[in-house]
Coordinates of C-alpha atoms in Angstrom, one line a residue:
M755 CA -30.5 -26.6 -14.4
P756 CA -29.4 -23.8 -12.0
P757 CA -26.6 -21.6 -13.3
T758 CA -23.1 -22.5 -12.3
V759 CA -21.9 -20.4 -9.3
R760 CA -18.5 -18.9 -10.0
D761 CA -16.0 -17.8 -7.4
P762 CA -16.2 -14.0 -7.9
S763 CA -12.5 -13.6 -6.9
R764 CA -11.5 -15.6 -10.1
S765 CA -11.3 -14.4 -13.6
S766 CA -13.7 -16.0 -16.1
I767 CA -10.9 -16.1 -18.6
N768 CA -9.1 -19.3 -17.7
A769 CA -5.4 -19.3 -18.4
P770 CA -3.9 -22.6 -19.4
T771 CA -2.9 -24.6 -16.3
S772 CA 0.6 -26.0 -16.5
Y773 CA 1.5 -29.3 -14.7
L774 CA 4.4 -27.3 -13.4
S775 CA 2.2 -24.7 -11.6
N776 CA 2.7 -24.2 -7.9
V777 CA 0.1 -21.4 -7.6
S778 CA -1.6 -23.5 -4.9
N779 CA 1.5 -24.9 -3.4
F780 CA 4.0 -22.1 -2.6
K781 CA 6.1 -20.8 0.3
I782 CA 7.0 -17.3 1.3
I783 CA 10.5 -16.3 2.3
E784 CA 9.8 -13.0 4.1
S785 CA 12.8 -10.8 3.7
T786 CA 11.8 -7.6 5.5
L787 CA 14.6 -8.2 8.0
R788 CA 17.2 -8.7 5.2
E789 CA 16.1 -7.0 1.9
G790 CA 14.1 -4.5 3.9
E791 CA 17.2 -3.4 5.8
Q792 CA 18.5 -2.2 2.5
F793 CA 15.7 0.3 2.1
A794 CA 17.0 3.8 2.2
N795 CA 15.2 4.8 5.5
A796 CA 15.6 1.5 7.3
F797 CA 17.2 1.1 10.7
F798 CA 15.8 -1.6 12.8
T799 CA 16.8 -2.0 16.5
T800 CA 17.0 -5.5 17.9
E801 CA 13.7 -4.9 19.7
K802 CA 12.0 -3.7 16.5
K803 CA 13.4 -6.8 14.6
I804 CA 12.0 -9.0 17.2
E805 CA 8.6 -7.3 17.0
I806 CA 8.5 -7.6 13.2
A807 CA 9.7 -11.2 13.3
K808 CA 6.9 -12.2 15.8
A809 CA 4.3 -10.4 13.8
L810 CA 5.3 -12.1 10.5
D811 CA 5.4 -15.4 12.3
D812 CA 1.8 -14.8 13.6
F813 CA 0.8 -14.0 10.0
G814 CA 2.1 -17.4 9.0
V815 CA 5.0 -16.9 6.6
E816 CA 7.1 -20.1 6.2
Y817 CA 10.5 -18.5 6.4
L818 CA 12.2 -15.3 7.8
E819 CA 15.3 -14.2 6.0
L820 CA 17.8 -12.1 8.1
T821 CA 20.8 -9.9 7.2
S822 CA 24.1 -11.7 7.1
P823 CA 25.8 -12.1 10.5
A824 CA 29.0 -11.0 8.6
A825 CA 27.5 -7.5 8.0
S826 CA 28.1 -6.3 11.6
T827 CA 28.4 -7.4 15.2
Q828 CA 24.8 -6.3 15.8
S829 CA 23.6 -8.3 12.8
Y830 CA 25.3 -11.4 14.2
N831 CA 23.7 -10.8 17.6
D832 CA 20.3 -10.1 16.1
C833 CA 20.4 -13.4 14.2
K834 CA 21.0 -15.2 17.5
A835 CA 18.3 -13.3 19.2
I836 CA 15.7 -14.1 16.6
V837 CA 16.8 -17.8 16.4
G838 CA 16.2 -17.9 20.2
L839 CA 12.6 -16.8 19.9
G840 CA 11.5 -20.3 19.0
L841 CA 9.2 -19.2 16.2
K842 CA 7.3 -21.5 13.9
A843 CA 8.9 -20.0 10.8
K844 CA 12.3 -21.3 9.7
I845 CA 15.1 -18.7 10.2
L846 CA 17.4 -18.2 7.3
T847 CA 20.3 -15.8 6.7
H848 CA 21.6 -14.4 3.4
V849 CA 25.3 -14.8 2.9
R850 CA 28.0 -14.4 0.3
C851 CA 29.4 -17.5 -1.3
H852 CA 32.4 -17.5 1.0
M853 CA 33.5 -19.9 3.7
D854 CA 34.1 -17.2 6.4
D855 CA 30.5 -16.0 6.0
A856 CA 29.1 -19.5 6.0
R857 CA 31.0 -20.4 9.3
L858 CA 29.8 -17.3 11.0
A859 CA 26.2 -17.9 10.0
V860 CA 26.2 -21.5 11.2
E861 CA 27.4 -20.2 14.6
T862 CA 24.1 -18.3 15.1
G863 CA 22.0 -21.4 15.0
V864 CA 19.9 -20.5 12.0
D865 CA 17.9 -23.2 10.2
G866 CA 19.4 -22.5 6.8
L867 CA 21.7 -20.3 4.7
D868 CA 20.8 -18.5 1.5
V869 CA 24.1 -18.4 -0.4
V870 CA 24.5 -15.9 -3.3
I871 CA 27.1 -14.9 -5.9
G872 CA 26.9 -12.6 -8.9
T873 CA 27.0 -14.4 -12.3
S874 CA 26.3 -11.8 -14.9
S875 CA 29.2 -10.4 -16.9
Y876 CA 28.7 -7.0 -15.2
L877 CA 29.1 -8.5 -11.7
R878 CA 31.9 -10.8 -12.6
E879 CA 33.9 -8.0 -14.1
F880 CA 33.0 -5.1 -11.8
S881 CA 32.1 -6.8 -8.5
H882 CA 33.9 -9.9 -7.4
G883 CA 36.1 -10.4 -10.6
K884 CA 35.9 -14.2 -10.6
D885 CA 35.2 -16.6 -13.5
M886 CA 32.5 -19.3 -13.7
Q887 CA 34.9 -22.1 -12.8
Y888 CA 35.9 -20.3 -9.6
I889 CA 32.2 -19.7 -8.8
I890 CA 31.4 -23.4 -9.2
D891 CA 34.4 -24.5 -7.1
T892 CA 33.7 -22.1 -4.3
A893 CA 30.0 -22.9 -4.3
T894 CA 30.9 -26.6 -4.0
E895 CA 33.0 -26.0 -0.9
V896 CA 30.5 -23.7 0.8
I897 CA 27.5 -26.0 0.0
Q898 CA 29.2 -29.1 1.2
Y899 CA 30.2 -27.4 4.5
I900 CA 26.6 -26.2 5.1
K901 CA 25.1 -29.6 4.3
G902 CA 27.7 -31.2 6.6
E903 CA 26.3 -29.0 9.4
G904 CA 22.8 -30.4 8.7
L905 CA 21.3 -27.1 7.6
E906 CA 19.1 -26.1 4.8
V907 CA 20.9 -24.4 1.9
R908 CA 19.7 -22.4 -1.1
F909 CA 22.2 -21.4 -3.8
S910 CA 21.3 -18.4 -5.9
S911 CA 22.9 -16.5 -8.8
E912 CA 22.7 -12.8 -8.7
D913 CA 21.6 -10.8 -11.7
S914 CA 20.3 -14.0 -13.2
F915 CA 18.5 -12.4 -16.1
R916 CA 21.6 -10.7 -17.5
S917 CA 23.7 -13.8 -17.0
D918 CA 24.7 -16.1 -19.9
I919 CA 22.1 -18.9 -20.0
V920 CA 24.6 -21.7 -20.6
D921 CA 26.7 -20.6 -17.7
L922 CA 23.7 -20.3 -15.5
L923 CA 22.3 -23.7 -16.2
N924 CA 25.7 -25.4 -15.8
L925 CA 26.0 -23.7 -12.4
Y926 CA 22.6 -24.7 -11.3
R927 CA 23.1 -28.3 -12.5
A928 CA 26.3 -28.5 -10.5
V929 CA 24.8 -27.3 -7.2
D930 CA 21.7 -29.4 -7.7
K931 CA 23.9 -32.5 -7.8
L932 CA 25.4 -31.4 -4.5
G933 CA 21.9 -31.7 -2.9
V934 CA 20.9 -28.1 -2.3
N935 CA 17.3 -27.6 -1.0
R936 CA 16.7 -24.8 -3.5
V937 CA 18.3 -22.9 -6.3
G938 CA 17.5 -19.2 -6.6
I939 CA 17.0 -16.9 -9.5
A940 CA 17.2 -13.2 -8.9
D941 CA 16.1 -10.3 -11.1
T942 CA 18.5 -8.0 -9.3
V943 CA 17.9 -4.9 -11.4
G944 CA 14.2 -5.4 -12.2
C945 CA 14.7 -5.8 -15.9
A946 CA 12.7 -9.1 -16.4
S947 CA 9.2 -9.4 -17.8
P948 CA 6.7 -12.2 -16.9
D949 CA 7.3 -14.0 -20.2
Q950 CA 11.1 -13.9 -19.7
V951 CA 10.5 -15.2 -16.1
A952 CA 8.3 -18.0 -17.4
E953 CA 10.8 -19.1 -20.0
L954 CA 13.8 -19.2 -17.5
V955 CA 11.9 -20.9 -14.7
R956 CA 10.4 -23.5 -17.1
T957 CA 13.9 -24.2 -18.5
L958 CA 15.4 -24.4 -15.1
R959 CA 12.7 -26.8 -13.9
G960 CA 13.8 -29.2 -16.6
V961 CA 17.4 -29.0 -15.3
V962 CA 17.2 -29.3 -11.6
S963 CA 15.2 -31.6 -9.2
C964 CA 15.3 -29.3 -6.2
D965 CA 13.0 -26.4 -5.3
I966 CA 13.3 -23.1 -7.1
E967 CA 13.2 -19.7 -5.2
C968 CA 12.6 -16.4 -6.9
H969 CA 13.7 -12.9 -6.0
F970 CA 12.3 -10.0 -8.1
H971 CA 13.1 -6.3 -7.9
N972 CA 10.5 -3.8 -8.8
D973 CA 12.4 -1.2 -10.8
T974 CA 10.1 -1.6 -13.8
G975 CA 6.9 -2.5 -11.9
C976 CA 6.8 -6.2 -12.7
A977 CA 7.9 -7.8 -9.4
I978 CA 4.5 -9.3 -8.3
A979 CA 3.6 -10.3 -11.9
N980 CA 7.0 -11.9 -12.2
A981 CA 6.5 -13.8 -9.0
Y982 CA 3.2 -15.1 -10.2
A983 CA 4.6 -16.1 -13.5
A984 CA 7.4 -17.9 -11.8
L985 CA 5.0 -20.0 -9.7
Q986 CA 2.9 -20.8 -12.7
N987 CA 6.0 -22.3 -14.3
G988 CA 7.5 -24.4 -11.5
A989 CA 9.0 -22.1 -8.9
T990 CA 8.2 -23.0 -5.3
H991 CA 9.3 -20.1 -3.1
V992 CA 8.9 -16.3 -3.5
D993 CA 10.8 -13.6 -1.6
T994 CA 8.7 -10.7 -0.2
S995 CA 9.1 -7.8 2.1
V996 CA 6.5 -5.8 4.0
L997 CA 5.4 -2.8 1.9
G998 CA 7.9 -4.0 -0.7
I999 CA 10.8 -2.2 1.0
G1000 CA 14.3 -3.0 -0.1
E1001 CA 17.2 -1.8 -2.2
R1002 CA 16.0 1.0 -4.6
N1003 CA 12.4 0.3 -5.4
G1004 CA 12.3 -3.0 -3.5
I1005 CA 10.7 -6.4 -4.2
P1006 CA 7.2 -7.8 -4.1
S1007 CA 5.3 -6.5 -1.2
L1008 CA 3.9 -9.1 1.1
G1009 CA 0.4 -7.6 0.9
G1010 CA 0.5 -7.3 -2.9
F1011 CA 1.7 -10.8 -3.4
I1012 CA -0.9 -12.1 -1.0
A1013 CA -3.6 -10.2 -3.0
R1014 CA -2.5 -11.8 -6.2
M1015 CA -2.4 -15.3 -4.7
Y1016 CA -5.8 -14.7 -3.0
A1017 CA -7.3 -14.0 -6.5
A1018 CA -5.7 -17.2 -7.8
D1019 CA -6.8 -19.5 -5.0
K1020 CA -8.7 -17.7 -2.2
E1021 CA -9.4 -20.7 0.0
H1022 CA -5.7 -21.9 -0.1
V1023 CA -4.5 -18.4 1.0
K1024 CA -7.1 -18.0 3.7
A1025 CA -6.2 -21.4 5.1
K1026 CA -2.5 -20.7 5.2
Y1027 CA -2.2 -17.1 6.4
N1028 CA -3.7 -15.0 9.2
L1029 CA -4.9 -12.3 6.8
P1030 CA -6.3 -9.8 9.3
K1031 CA -2.8 -9.5 10.7
L1032 CA -1.5 -7.8 7.6
R1033 CA -2.6 -4.3 8.5
E1034 CA -0.8 -4.5 11.8
I1035 CA 2.4 -5.7 10.3
E1036 CA 2.4 -3.0 7.7
N1037 CA 1.8 -0.3 10.3
I1038 CA 4.7 -1.6 12.4
V1039 CA 7.1 -1.5 9.5
A1040 CA 5.8 1.8 8.1
D1041 CA 6.3 3.4 11.5
A1042 CA 9.8 1.9 11.9
V1043 CA 11.1 3.3 8.5
G1044 CA 9.2 6.6 8.7
V1045 CA 6.8 6.2 5.8
A1046 CA 3.1 6.2 5.4
V1047 CA 1.2 3.2 4.1
P1048 CA 0.4 4.4 0.5
F1049 CA -3.2 5.4 -0.2
N1050 CA -3.4 2.9 -3.0
N1051 CA -1.6 0.1 -1.1
Y1052 CA -2.8 -3.4 -1.8
I1053 CA -5.6 -4.4 0.7
T1054 CA -4.8 -1.9 3.5
G1055 CA -4.5 1.4 1.7
Y1056 CA -7.4 3.7 2.6
C1057 CA -8.7 3.7 -1.0
A1058 CA -8.5 -0.1 -1.4
F1059 CA -12.1 -0.7 -0.6
T1060 CA -13.5 2.8 -1.2
H1061 CA -16.2 3.2 -3.8
K1062 CA -17.1 6.6 -5.2
A1063 CA -18.9 6.6 -8.6
G1064 CA -22.7 6.4 -8.4
I1065 CA -22.9 3.4 -10.8
H1066 CA -20.2 1.5 -8.8
A1067 CA -21.9 2.4 -5.5
K1068 CA -25.3 1.0 -6.5
A1069 CA -23.8 -2.3 -7.7
I1070 CA -21.6 -2.6 -4.6
L1071 CA -24.6 -2.1 -2.3
N1072 CA -26.5 -4.8 -4.2
N1073 CA -23.6 -7.3 -4.5
P1074 CA -20.0 -6.4 -3.4
S1075 CA -18.5 -8.8 -5.9
T1076 CA -19.5 -6.6 -8.7
Y1077 CA -16.5 -4.3 -8.1
E1078 CA -14.4 -6.2 -5.5
I1079 CA -12.1 -9.1 -6.4
L1080 CA -11.0 -9.2 -2.7
R1081 CA -13.4 -9.5 0.2
P1082 CA -12.4 -6.8 2.8
E1083 CA -13.8 -8.9 5.6
D1084 CA -11.3 -11.7 4.9
F1085 CA -8.5 -9.2 5.7
G1086 CA -10.2 -7.5 8.7
M1087 CA -11.0 -4.5 6.6
T1088 CA -14.3 -2.7 5.7
R1089 CA -15.6 -1.1 2.5
Y1090 CA -16.6 2.5 2.4
V1091 CA -19.0 4.1 -0.1
A1092 CA -18.1 7.8 -0.5
I1093 CA -21.2 10.0 -1.1
G1094 CA -20.2 13.7 -0.5
H1095 CA -19.1 14.4 -4.1
R1096 CA -20.4 15.4 -7.5
L1097 CA -20.3 11.8 -8.8
T1098 CA -22.6 10.4 -6.1
G1099 CA -25.8 8.5 -6.8
W1100 CA -29.1 8.4 -5.0
N1101 CA -28.7 4.7 -4.2
A1102 CA -25.6 5.4 -2.1
V1103 CA -27.4 8.3 -0.4
K1104 CA -30.4 6.1 0.3
N1105 CA -28.0 3.5 1.9
R1106 CA -26.7 6.2 4.2
V1107 CA -30.3 7.4 5.0
D1108 CA -31.1 3.8 6.0
Q1109 CA -28.0 3.6 8.2
L1110 CA -29.0 6.8 10.0
G1111 CA -32.6 5.4 10.5
L1112 CA -34.2 8.4 8.7
G1113 CA -37.6 7.9 7.1
L1114 CA -36.9 9.4 3.7
T1115 CA -38.7 8.2 0.5
D1116 CA -36.8 7.4 -2.7
S1117 CA -38.1 10.8 -4.0
D1118 CA -36.6 12.5 -1.0
C1119 CA -33.3 10.7 -1.4
K1120 CA -33.1 11.8 -5.1
R1121 CA -33.9 15.4 -4.1
V1122 CA -31.1 15.5 -1.4
T1123 CA -28.7 13.8 -3.8
N1124 CA -29.2 16.6 -6.4
K1125 CA -28.4 19.1 -3.6
I1126 CA -25.3 17.2 -2.6
K1127 CA -24.1 17.1 -6.2
N1128 CA -24.6 20.8 -6.6
L1129 CA -22.8 21.7 -3.4
A1130 CA -20.0 19.3 -4.3
D1131 CA -19.3 21.3 -7.4
I1132 CA -18.0 23.9 -5.0
R1133 CA -16.1 21.5 -2.9
P1134 CA -16.5 17.9 -1.6
L1135 CA -18.7 17.4 1.5
S1136 CA -17.4 15.4 4.4
L1137 CA -19.5 12.6 5.7
D1138 CA -20.4 14.8 8.7
D1139 CA -21.6 17.4 6.3
V1140 CA -23.8 14.9 4.5
D1141 CA -25.2 13.5 7.7
K1142 CA -26.1 17.0 8.9
L1143 CA -27.9 17.7 5.7
L1144 CA -29.8 14.4 5.8
R1145 CA -30.8 14.9 9.4
M1146 CA -31.9 18.5 8.9
Y1147 CA -34.0 17.4 5.9
G1148 CA -35.5 14.6 7.9
Q1149 CA -36.4 16.8 10.9
A1150 CA -37.8 19.5 8.7
M1151 CA -40.3 17.0 7.2
D1152 CA -42.2 17.2 10.5
T1153 CA -43.0 20.8 9.7
D1154 CA -43.2 20.3 6.0
S1155 CA -40.2 22.7 5.6
H1156 CA -37.8 20.2 4.2
H1157 CA -37.9 21.6 0.6
A1158 CA -37.3 25.1 2.0
I1159 CA -34.3 23.8 4.0
L1160 CA -32.7 22.5 0.9
D1161 CA -33.4 25.7 -1.1
S1162 CA -31.8 27.8 1.6
I1163 CA -28.4 26.1 1.4
D1164 CA -26.1 27.4 -1.3
T1165 CA -22.6 26.4 -0.2
P1166 CA -21.1 23.6 1.8
D1167 CA -19.8 26.0 4.4
Q1168 CA -23.3 26.7 5.4
I1169 CA -23.7 23.1 6.5
T1170 CA -20.2 22.9 8.1
D1171 CA -20.8 26.0 10.2
M1172 CA -24.2 24.8 11.6

């Protein structure tokens, strides 16, 4: 029998699949225009918000979450402007659990309200100062009003992972009975780990019948892993922002979350989202907030599909799946094999020789590779440097002076200055 062909984007170590899992059935609530506005450098004009909203809609996110209309007059007007675009994505706004905020949000014409109130002892004492009974009573009033207006409603606790579990479940049970579309859990300070997320979401799934949304901060580097753990255990919606921007260290980046979900179910992600659009969106947002896309950014960073070590390069040239869990072509990206360094291998150099159409033998390629490695001990060579060296060597073969050409070059600057 022929060997079983595995999807190279999947791990061969199979995690147990829970009947609760929504890894292949999730929705993105894209919060760049809400959480992202809380990033230290962020200031979005109305025009920029519209540009970002349209780009995210083209990408295919299911929801766009906007800053509360109660935040400022311009925030109110921006909500109305984005609602008026007629996008495919549903438009949500994030509001405090307060009737005044809810009424203002309804006026803007949004599709739904994301209602939030702090439930941890820290926030109850030092933020709003209310007890759990007050929270339940106020939530009931606000939720009933929103539902009466025919809008979608999510109710979320804030600082869920530092809240008393009994208080938390009683609150969620109460709002679920009111018919909310989703309850939300929020790791507001980024303290949770994937196993803690799994435990809370699994427990909550047994308490409520509605959908479960998750909002994870990245203070301790677990935001994407926590989002994945949540989906594995019954969550249905995940909050993201472009480049992960947000309060402090932000939340799961859209690109990073997409990378994780692609590795879990590539065909599902490819079918749902316009993946090549990701790079454009990230460039728009990076420019708007005055930062560069990180070199090691998921998918679009300039190192994401760059291969350097000789052993890696040989394998990549034979079969890209050897060292790539993501196919750059699916994201409109290309891979690059770096060759002008001391770690290079002759297979990578031979590949470049073939690209340039030079008639060098394997023996020639190995000889030039040794020269590149020696020169790169002084400093790395640019691709232009390598190409010059290869072309000079190839041309010198006509006069049988190619060995002498190599021997005459002692420093990278000799090539650069030619």
